[in-house]
PDB file of C-alpha atoms and ligand atoms in Angstrom:
ATOM      1  CA  MET A   1      -5.470   3.105  -5.706  1.00 91.00           C
ATOM      2  CA  TYR A   2      -2.711   1.661  -7.896  1.00 95.00           C
ATOM      3  CA  TYR A   3      -0.929  -1.481  -6.677  1.00 98.00           C
ATOM      4  CA  LYS A   4       2.596  -2.630  -7.436  1.00 98.00           C
ATOM      5  CA  LEU A   5       4.584  -5.797  -6.887  1.00 98.00           C
ATOM      6  CA  ALA A   6       8.219  -5.610  -5.807  1.00 99.00           C
ATOM      7  CA  PRO A   7       9.742  -9.107  -5.980  1.00 98.00           C
ATOM      8  CA  SER A   8      12.687  -9.396  -3.582  1.00 98.00           C
ATOM      9  CA  ILE A   9      15.667 -11.045  -5.249  1.00 98.00           C
ATOM     10  CA  LEU A  10      16.884 -12.267  -1.862  1.00 98.00           C
ATOM     11  CA  ALA A  11      14.853 -15.410  -2.564  1.00 98.00           C
ATOM     12  CA  ALA A  12      15.998 -15.723  -6.198  1.00 98.00           C
ATOM     13  CA  ASP A  13      18.611 -18.054  -7.661  1.00 97.00           C
ATOM     14  CA  PHE A  14      21.847 -16.045  -7.336  1.00 97.00           C
ATOM     15  CA  CYS A  15      23.452 -18.139 -10.088  1.00 97.00           C
ATOM     16  CA  ASN A  16      20.898 -16.742 -12.522  1.00 97.00           C
ATOM     17  CA  LEU A  17      20.033 -13.331 -11.103  1.00 98.00           C
ATOM     18  CA  GLY A  18      19.811 -11.506 -14.419  1.00 98.00           C
ATOM     19  CA  LEU A  19      17.350 -14.050 -15.764  1.00 98.00           C
ATOM     20  CA  GLU A  20      15.327 -14.043 -12.529  1.00 98.00           C
ATOM     21  CA  VAL A  21      15.001 -10.253 -12.659  1.00 98.00           C
ATOM     22  CA  SER A  22      13.991 -10.097 -16.309  1.00 98.00           C
ATOM     23  CA  THR A  23      11.499 -12.943 -15.805  1.00 98.00           C
ATOM     24  CA  VAL A  24       9.523 -11.154 -13.074  1.00 98.00           C
ATOM     25  CA  ALA A  25       9.758  -7.790 -14.838  1.00 98.00           C
ATOM     26  CA  GLN A  26       8.370  -9.271 -18.054  1.00 98.00           C
ATOM     27  CA  ALA A  27       5.596 -10.946 -16.071  1.00 98.00           C
ATOM     28  CA  GLY A  28       4.450  -7.526 -14.834  1.00 98.00           C
ATOM     29  CA  ALA A  29       6.454  -6.622 -11.722  1.00 98.00           C
ATOM     30  CA  GLU A  30       7.072  -2.869 -11.867  1.00 98.00           C
ATOM     31  CA  TYR A  31       9.682  -2.844  -9.100  1.00 98.00           C
ATOM     32  CA  ILE A  32      12.654  -5.045  -8.291  1.00 99.00           C
ATOM     33  CA  HIS A  33      13.283  -5.031  -4.545  1.00 99.00           C
ATOM     34  CA  LEU A  34      16.983  -5.164  -3.646  1.00 98.00           C
ATOM     35  CA  ASP A  35      17.751  -5.969  -0.006  1.00 98.00           C
ATOM     36  CA  VAL A  36      21.128  -4.570   0.989  1.00 99.00           C
ATOM     37  CA  MET A  37      22.269  -5.920   4.390  1.00 98.00           C
ATOM     38  CA  ASP A  38      25.430  -4.959   6.221  1.00 98.00           C
ATOM     39  CA  GLY A  39      25.745  -7.561   9.000  1.00 98.00           C
ATOM     40  CA  ALA A  40      25.462  -4.738  11.573  1.00 98.00           C
ATOM     41  CA  PHE A  41      21.970  -3.224  11.354  1.00 98.00           C
ATOM     42  CA  VAL A  42      20.714  -6.748  10.646  1.00 98.00           C
ATOM     43  CA  PRO A  43      22.526 -10.015  11.388  1.00 98.00           C
ATOM     44  CA  SER A  44      22.961 -11.107   7.800  1.00 98.00           C
ATOM     45  CA  ILE A  45      25.058  -9.835   4.885  1.00 98.00           C
ATOM     46  CA  SER A  46      23.484  -9.911   1.417  1.00 98.00           C
ATOM     47  CA  PHE A  47      24.925  -7.888  -1.476  1.00 98.00           C
ATOM     48  CA  GLY A  48      25.722  -4.317  -2.430  1.00 98.00           C
ATOM     49  CA  MET A  49      26.741  -1.975  -5.209  1.00 98.00           C
ATOM     50  CA  PRO A  50      28.418  -4.418  -7.655  1.00 98.00           C
ATOM     51  CA  VAL A  51      25.292  -6.579  -7.808  1.00 98.00           C
ATOM     52  CA  LEU A  52      23.042  -3.585  -8.498  1.00 98.00           C
ATOM     53  CA  LYS A  53      25.383  -2.377 -11.193  1.00 98.00           C
ATOM     54  CA  SER A  54      25.501  -5.789 -12.882  1.00 98.00           C
ATOM     55  CA  LEU A  55      21.723  -6.163 -12.812  1.00 98.00           C
ATOM     56  CA  ARG A  56      20.917  -2.666 -14.061  1.00 98.00           C
ATOM     57  CA  PRO A  57      21.205  -3.512 -17.788  1.00 98.00           C
ATOM     58  CA  CYS A  58      18.920  -6.561 -17.358  1.00 97.00           C
ATOM     59  CA  THR A  59      15.699  -4.576 -16.958  1.00 98.00           C
ATOM     60  CA  GLU A  60      14.051  -1.182 -17.047  1.00 98.00           C
ATOM     61  CA  ALA A  61      12.014  -1.997 -13.934  1.00 98.00           C
ATOM     62  CA  VAL A  62      12.271   0.395 -11.012  1.00 98.00           C
ATOM     63  CA  PHE A  63      15.159  -0.521  -8.695  1.00 99.00           C
ATOM     64  CA  ASP A  64      13.741  -0.328  -5.194  1.00 99.00           C
ATOM     65  CA  VAL A  65      16.712  -0.480  -2.824  1.00 99.00           C
ATOM     66  CA  HIS A  66      15.976  -1.412   0.787  1.00 99.00           C
ATOM     67  CA  MET A  67      19.024  -0.484   2.831  1.00 99.00           C
ATOM     68  CA  MET A  68      19.294  -2.505   6.020  1.00 99.00           C
ATOM     69  CA  VAL A  69      22.511  -0.704   6.807  1.00 98.00           C
ATOM     70  CA  GLU A  70      23.786   1.422   9.693  1.00 98.00           C
ATOM     71  CA  ASP A  71      24.307   5.084   8.769  1.00 98.00           C
ATOM     72  CA  PRO A  72      23.028   4.547   5.195  1.00 98.00           C
ATOM     73  CA  GLY A  73      23.742   8.135   4.127  1.00 98.00           C
ATOM     74  CA  ARG A  74      27.304   6.928   3.475  1.00 98.00           C
ATOM     75  CA  TYR A  75      26.091   4.942   0.458  1.00 98.00           C
ATOM     76  CA  VAL A  76      23.317   7.027  -1.082  1.00 98.00           C
ATOM     77  CA  ALA A  77      25.444   8.449  -3.916  1.00 98.00           C
ATOM     78  CA  ASP A  78      26.935   5.012  -4.670  1.00 98.00           C
ATOM     79  CA  MET A  79      23.506   3.390  -4.842  1.00 98.00           C
ATOM     80  CA  LYS A  80      22.310   6.063  -7.242  1.00 98.00           C
ATOM     81  CA  ALA A  81      25.406   5.590  -9.396  1.00 98.00           C
ATOM     82  CA  CYS A  82      24.688   1.846  -9.554  1.00 98.00           C
ATOM     83  CA  GLY A  83      21.125   2.348 -10.750  1.00 98.00           C
ATOM     84  CA  ALA A  84      18.874   2.831  -7.700  1.00 98.00           C
ATOM     85  CA  ASP A  85      15.569   4.594  -8.418  1.00 99.00           C
ATOM     86  CA  ILE A  86      14.077   4.404  -4.924  1.00 99.00           C
ATOM     87  CA  ILE A  87      16.300   4.372  -1.852  1.00 99.00           C
ATOM     88  CA  THR A  88      14.679   3.330   1.426  1.00 99.00           C
ATOM     89  CA  VAL A  89      16.571   3.736   4.687  1.00 99.00           C
ATOM     90  CA  HIS A  90      15.573   2.616   8.157  1.00 99.00           C
ATOM     91  CA  ALA A  91      14.573   5.344  10.610  1.00 98.00           C
ATOM     92  CA  GLU A  92      16.284   3.237  13.297  1.00 98.00           C
ATOM     93  CA  ALA A  93      19.608   3.367  11.397  1.00 98.00           C
ATOM     94  CA  CYS A  94      19.735   7.153  10.899  1.00 98.00           C
ATOM     95  CA  THR A  95      20.820   9.572  13.606  1.00 98.00           C
ATOM     96  CA  HIS A  96      20.079  12.402  11.165  1.00 98.00           C
ATOM     97  CA  LEU A  97      17.040  11.175   9.269  1.00 98.00           C
ATOM     98  CA  ASP A  98      16.152  14.565   7.783  1.00 98.00           C
ATOM     99  CA  ARG A  99      19.643  14.881   6.319  1.00 98.00           C
ATOM    100  CA  VAL A 100      19.599  11.404   4.782  1.00 98.00           C
ATOM    101  CA  VAL A 101      16.151  11.943   3.216  1.00 98.00           C
ATOM    102  CA  ASN A 102      17.466  15.155   1.676  1.00 98.00           C
ATOM    103  CA  GLN A 103      20.571  13.381   0.394  1.00 98.00           C
ATOM    104  CA  ILE A 104      18.371  10.835  -1.375  1.00 98.00           C
ATOM    105  CA  ARG A 105      16.228  13.531  -2.982  1.00 98.00           C
ATOM    106  CA  GLU A 106      19.272  15.574  -3.991  1.00 98.00           C
ATOM    107  CA  GLN A 107      20.556  12.517  -5.868  1.00 98.00           C
ATOM    108  CA  GLY A 108      17.320  12.543  -7.860  1.00 98.00           C
ATOM    109  CA  CYS A 109      16.044   9.310  -6.293  1.00 98.00           C
ATOM    110  CA  ARG A 110      12.676   8.693  -4.702  1.00 98.00           C
ATOM    111  CA  ALA A 111      12.990   8.615  -0.916  1.00 99.00           C
ATOM    112  CA  GLY A 112      11.582   5.939   1.363  1.00 99.00           C
ATOM    113  CA  VAL A 113      11.860   5.349   5.083  1.00 99.00           C
ATOM    114  CA  ALA A 114      11.383   1.914   6.636  1.00 99.00           C
ATOM    115  CA  LEU A 115      10.095   1.158  10.125  1.00 99.00           C
ATOM    116  CA  ASN A 116      10.744  -2.065  12.009  1.00 99.00           C
ATOM    117  CA  PRO A 117       7.658  -3.777  13.442  1.00 98.00           C
ATOM    118  CA  ALA A 118       8.205  -2.326  16.923  1.00 98.00           C
ATOM    119  CA  THR A 119       8.832   1.250  15.730  1.00 98.00           C
ATOM    120  CA  PRO A 120       5.717   3.456  15.919  1.00 98.00           C
ATOM    121  CA  ILE A 121       4.667   5.470  12.865  1.00 98.00           C
ATOM    122  CA  HIS A 122       4.788   8.788  14.719  1.00 98.00           C
ATOM    123  CA  VAL A 123       8.606   8.866  14.331  1.00 98.00           C
ATOM    124  CA  LEU A 124       7.867   9.952  10.743  1.00 98.00           C
ATOM    125  CA  ASP A 125       5.592  12.877  11.641  1.00 97.00           C
ATOM    126  CA  CYS A 126       8.196  15.527  10.806  1.00 98.00           C
ATOM    127  CA  VAL A 127       9.382  14.058   7.496  1.00 98.00           C
ATOM    128  CA  LEU A 128       6.261  12.382   6.123  1.00 98.00           C
ATOM    129  CA  ASP A 129       5.568  15.111   3.573  1.00 98.00           C
ATOM    130  CA  GLN A 130       9.089  14.697   2.140  1.00 98.00           C
ATOM    131  CA  LEU A 131       8.715  10.972   1.497  1.00 98.00           C
ATOM    132  CA  ASP A 132       7.657   9.150  -1.644  1.00 98.00           C
ATOM    133  CA  MET A 133       7.197   5.902   0.250  1.00 99.00           C
ATOM    134  CA  VAL A 134       7.001   4.480   3.761  1.00 99.00           C
ATOM    135  CA  LEU A 135       8.016   0.858   4.216  1.00 99.00           C
ATOM    136  CA  ILE A 136       6.220  -0.869   7.048  1.00 99.00           C
ATOM    137  CA  MET A 137       8.225  -3.976   7.924  1.00 99.00           C
ATOM    138  CA  THR A 138       5.866  -6.857   8.505  1.00 99.00           C
ATOM    139  CA  VAL A 139       8.668  -9.095   9.838  1.00 98.00           C
ATOM    140  CA  ASN A 140      11.833  -8.225  11.727  1.00 98.00           C
ATOM    141  CA  PRO A 141      14.292  -7.408   8.948  1.00 98.00           C
ATOM    142  CA  GLY A 142      17.258  -9.575   8.117  1.00 97.00           C
ATOM    143  CA  PHE A 143      15.976 -12.748   6.512  1.00 97.00           C
ATOM    144  CA  GLY A 144      13.528 -13.920   3.883  1.00 97.00           C
ATOM    145  CA  GLY A 145      10.887 -16.551   4.486  1.00 97.00           C
ATOM    146  CA  GLN A 146       9.625 -15.330   7.878  1.00 98.00           C
ATOM    147  CA  LYS A 147       6.058 -15.242   9.119  1.00 98.00           C
ATOM    148  CA  PHE A 148       3.966 -12.060   8.715  1.00 98.00           C
ATOM    149  CA  ILE A 149       3.460 -10.242  12.060  1.00 98.00           C
ATOM    150  CA  PRO A 150      -0.294  -9.438  12.292  1.00 98.00           C
ATOM    151  CA  TYR A 151      -0.122  -6.301  14.495  1.00 98.00           C
ATOM    152  CA  THR A 152       1.793  -4.461  11.771  1.00 98.00           C
ATOM    153  CA  LEU A 153      -1.509  -4.196   9.869  1.00 98.00           C
ATOM    154  CA  ASP A 154      -2.727  -1.669  12.456  1.00 98.00           C
ATOM    155  CA  LYS A 155       0.282   0.484  11.600  1.00 98.00           C
ATOM    156  CA  VAL A 156      -0.576   0.301   7.903  1.00 99.00           C
ATOM    157  CA  ARG A 157      -4.169   1.347   8.658  1.00 98.00           C
ATOM    158  CA  SER A 158      -3.150   4.293  10.855  1.00 98.00           C
ATOM    159  CA  LEU A 159      -0.537   5.457   8.383  1.00 98.00           C
ATOM    160  CA  ARG A 160      -2.969   5.353   5.436  1.00 98.00           C
ATOM    161  CA  GLU A 161      -5.470   7.372   7.458  1.00 98.00           C
ATOM    162  CA  ARG A 162      -2.817   9.931   8.291  1.00 98.00           C
ATOM    163  CA  ILE A 163      -1.572  10.180   4.688  1.00 98.00           C
ATOM    164  CA  ASN A 164      -5.138  10.655   3.445  1.00 98.00           C
ATOM    165  CA  ARG A 165      -5.916  13.227   6.130  1.00 98.00           C
ATOM    166  CA  LEU A 166      -2.861  15.252   5.101  1.00 98.00           C
ATOM    167  CA  GLY A 167      -3.757  14.957   1.397  1.00 98.00           C
ATOM    168  CA  LEU A 168      -0.433  13.259   0.576  1.00 98.00           C
ATOM    169  CA  LYS A 169       0.205  10.712  -2.174  1.00 97.00           C
ATOM    170  CA  THR A 170       2.794   8.678  -0.258  1.00 98.00           C
ATOM    171  CA  ASP A 171       3.059   4.996  -1.168  1.00 98.00           C
ATOM    172  CA  ILE A 172       2.874   2.445   1.632  1.00 99.00           C
ATOM    173  CA  GLN A 173       5.050  -0.577   1.052  1.00 99.00           C
ATOM    174  CA  VAL A 174       4.940  -3.759   3.121  1.00 99.00           C
ATOM    175  CA  ASP A 175       7.795  -6.221   3.343  1.00 99.00           C
ATOM    176  CA  GLY A 176       7.994  -9.645   4.938  1.00 98.00           C
ATOM    177  CA  GLY A 177       5.770 -12.701   4.856  1.00 98.00           C
ATOM    178  CA  VAL A 178       3.557 -11.318   2.077  1.00 98.00           C
ATOM    179  CA  SER A 179       1.835 -13.955  -0.072  1.00 98.00           C
ATOM    180  CA  ALA A 180      -1.070 -14.299  -2.488  1.00 98.00           C
ATOM    181  CA  ALA A 181      -2.999 -15.741   0.457  1.00 98.00           C
ATOM    182  CA  ASN A 182      -2.700 -12.679   2.734  1.00 98.00           C
ATOM    183  CA  VAL A 183      -2.201  -9.810   0.270  1.00 98.00           C
ATOM    184  CA  ARG A 184      -5.904  -8.883   0.034  1.00 98.00           C
ATOM    185  CA  GLY A 185      -6.115  -8.115   3.752  1.00 98.00           C
ATOM    186  CA  ILE A 186      -2.983  -5.971   3.518  1.00 98.00           C
ATOM    187  CA  MET A 187      -4.413  -4.074   0.527  1.00 98.00           C
ATOM    188  CA  GLU A 188      -7.608  -3.463   2.475  1.00 98.00           C
ATOM    189  CA  ALA A 189      -5.515  -2.031   5.336  1.00 98.00           C
ATOM    190  CA  GLY A 190      -4.102   0.565   2.919  1.00 98.00           C
ATOM    191  CA  ALA A 191      -0.780  -0.677   1.546  1.00 98.00           C
ATOM    192  CA  ASN A 192      -0.169  -0.356  -2.203  1.00 98.00           C
ATOM    193  CA  VAL A 193       3.380  -1.653  -2.825  1.00 98.00           C
ATOM    194  CA  PHE A 194       4.057  -5.289  -1.962  1.00 99.00           C
ATOM    195  CA  VAL A 195       7.447  -6.877  -1.496  1.00 99.00           C
ATOM    196  CA  ALA A 196       7.401 -10.634  -1.955  1.00 98.00           C
ATOM    197  CA  GLY A 197      10.476 -12.835  -1.865  1.00 98.00           C
ATOM    198  CA  SER A 198       9.731 -16.475  -1.198  1.00 98.00           C
ATOM    199  CA  ALA A 199       6.145 -16.102  -2.457  1.00 98.00           C
ATOM    200  CA  VAL A 200       7.474 -15.178  -5.920  1.00 98.00           C
ATOM    201  CA  PHE A 201      10.797 -16.957  -6.293  1.00 98.00           C
ATOM    202  CA  GLY A 202       9.765 -20.066  -4.353  1.00 85.00           C
ATOM    203  CA  GLY A 203       8.191 -21.572  -7.473  1.00 87.00           C
ATOM    204  CA  ASP A 204       7.431 -20.505 -11.044  1.00 98.00           C
ATOM    205  CA  ALA A 205       8.364 -16.826 -10.660  1.00 98.00           C
ATOM    206  CA  ALA A 206       6.492 -15.633 -13.762  1.00 98.00           C
ATOM    207  CA  ALA A 207       3.295 -17.443 -12.752  1.00 98.00           C
ATOM    208  CA  LYS A 208       3.541 -16.203  -9.142  1.00 98.00           C
ATOM    209  CA  THR A 209       4.074 -12.636 -10.330  1.00 98.00           C
ATOM    210  CA  LYS A 210       1.011 -12.852 -12.591  1.00 98.00           C
ATOM    211  CA  GLU A 211      -1.056 -14.247  -9.722  1.00 98.00           C
ATOM    212  CA  PHE A 212      -0.328 -11.119  -7.647  1.00 98.00           C
ATOM    213  CA  ILE A 213      -1.036  -8.810 -10.602  1.00 98.00           C
ATOM    214  CA  GLU A 214      -4.410 -10.489 -11.172  1.00 98.00           C
ATOM    215  CA  ILE A 215      -5.342  -9.942  -7.523  1.00 98.00           C
ATOM    216  CA  PHE A 216      -4.354  -6.257  -7.828  1.00 98.00           C
ATOM    217  CA  LYS A 217      -6.546  -5.796 -10.919  1.00 96.00           C
ATOM    218  CA  GLY A 218      -9.584  -6.878  -8.940  1.00 94.00           C
ATOM    219  CA  TYR A 219      -9.020  -4.009  -6.487  1.00 93.00           C
ATOM    220  CA  GLU A 220      -7.957  -1.170  -8.763  1.00 87.00           C
ATOM    221  CA  SER A 221     -10.278   1.828  -8.858  1.00 76.00           C
TER     222      SER A 221
HETATM  223  C1  DX5 B   1      13.675  -9.068   4.951  1.00 91.85           C
HETATM  224  C2  DX5 B   1      13.761  -8.397   3.619  1.00 91.85           C
HETATM  225  C3  DX5 B   1      12.683  -8.809   2.714  1.00 91.85           C
HETATM  226  C4  DX5 B   1      12.682 -10.273   2.350  1.00 91.85           C
HETATM  227  C5  DX5 B   1      11.247 -10.681   2.190  1.00 91.85           C
HETATM  228  O1  DX5 B   1      14.500  -8.461   5.854  1.00 91.85           O
HETATM  229  O2  DX5 B   1      13.681  -6.989   3.757  1.00 91.85           O
HETATM  230  O3  DX5 B   1      12.603  -7.996   1.545  1.00 91.85           O
HETATM  231  O4  DX5 B   1      13.387 -10.592   1.189  1.00 91.85           O
HETATM  232  O5  DX5 B   1      11.176 -12.033   2.013  1.00 91.85           O
HETATM  233  P1  DX5 B   1       9.804 -12.837   2.160  1.00 91.85           P
HETATM  234  O6  DX5 B   1       8.839 -12.255   1.187  1.00 91.85           O
HETATM  235  O7  DX5 B   1      10.216 -14.231   1.849  1.00 91.85           O
HETATM  236  O8  DX5 B   1       9.329 -12.677   3.589  1.00 91.85           O
HETATM  237 ZN1   ZN B   2      13.255  -5.756   1.946  1.00 91.85          ZN
END
């Protein structure tokens, strides 16, 4: 298994975003997690296309765009144009999930679908083989700095079993309340892409990034 860190810039210093992004990328983060919030699907509003576009020249890291947006298909082409590599939409926000997943793939992006803590994994049964990544939310989306919800680990375990049984290579990403203190247990449950906001940008971002990468190395096979 190959593990990746996706620092969420929601917890970064917005006055110095370019520097924050290049710091974690240089320290070994392969993904930059960009939380787009619309104030409708989730209570808060974060940032959108202009911020992605401005950050794109700052790094070659993979732009992992988490769309907490109602009817996200409306913005797939725009996100691609602004530099998105992976576009993850919420199953709960898509009336026509199959169509949106296809839109993402047609744009040449990797497709992810996110599930809120209370959404069961079986809603993905019909599209799982079309996905590059499933994002299991480990907090209720909308804010950084929340506490990890333990029952979501069972979903990670069941999903990894299912992916293995079907012979798929789908990544499992977790997002919310992930830290160097709990990441080992989440890896053991079967996740391999880890979003971390406050755990990375809450202190020395380069050192925190390296701490995660060191933990990953101990598990890589
Ligand atoms: C929450 C966002 C997360 C958030 C994670 O809705 O999707 O990506 O930034 O922040 P932490 O790691 O602080 O829980
Ligand atoms: Zn996120």
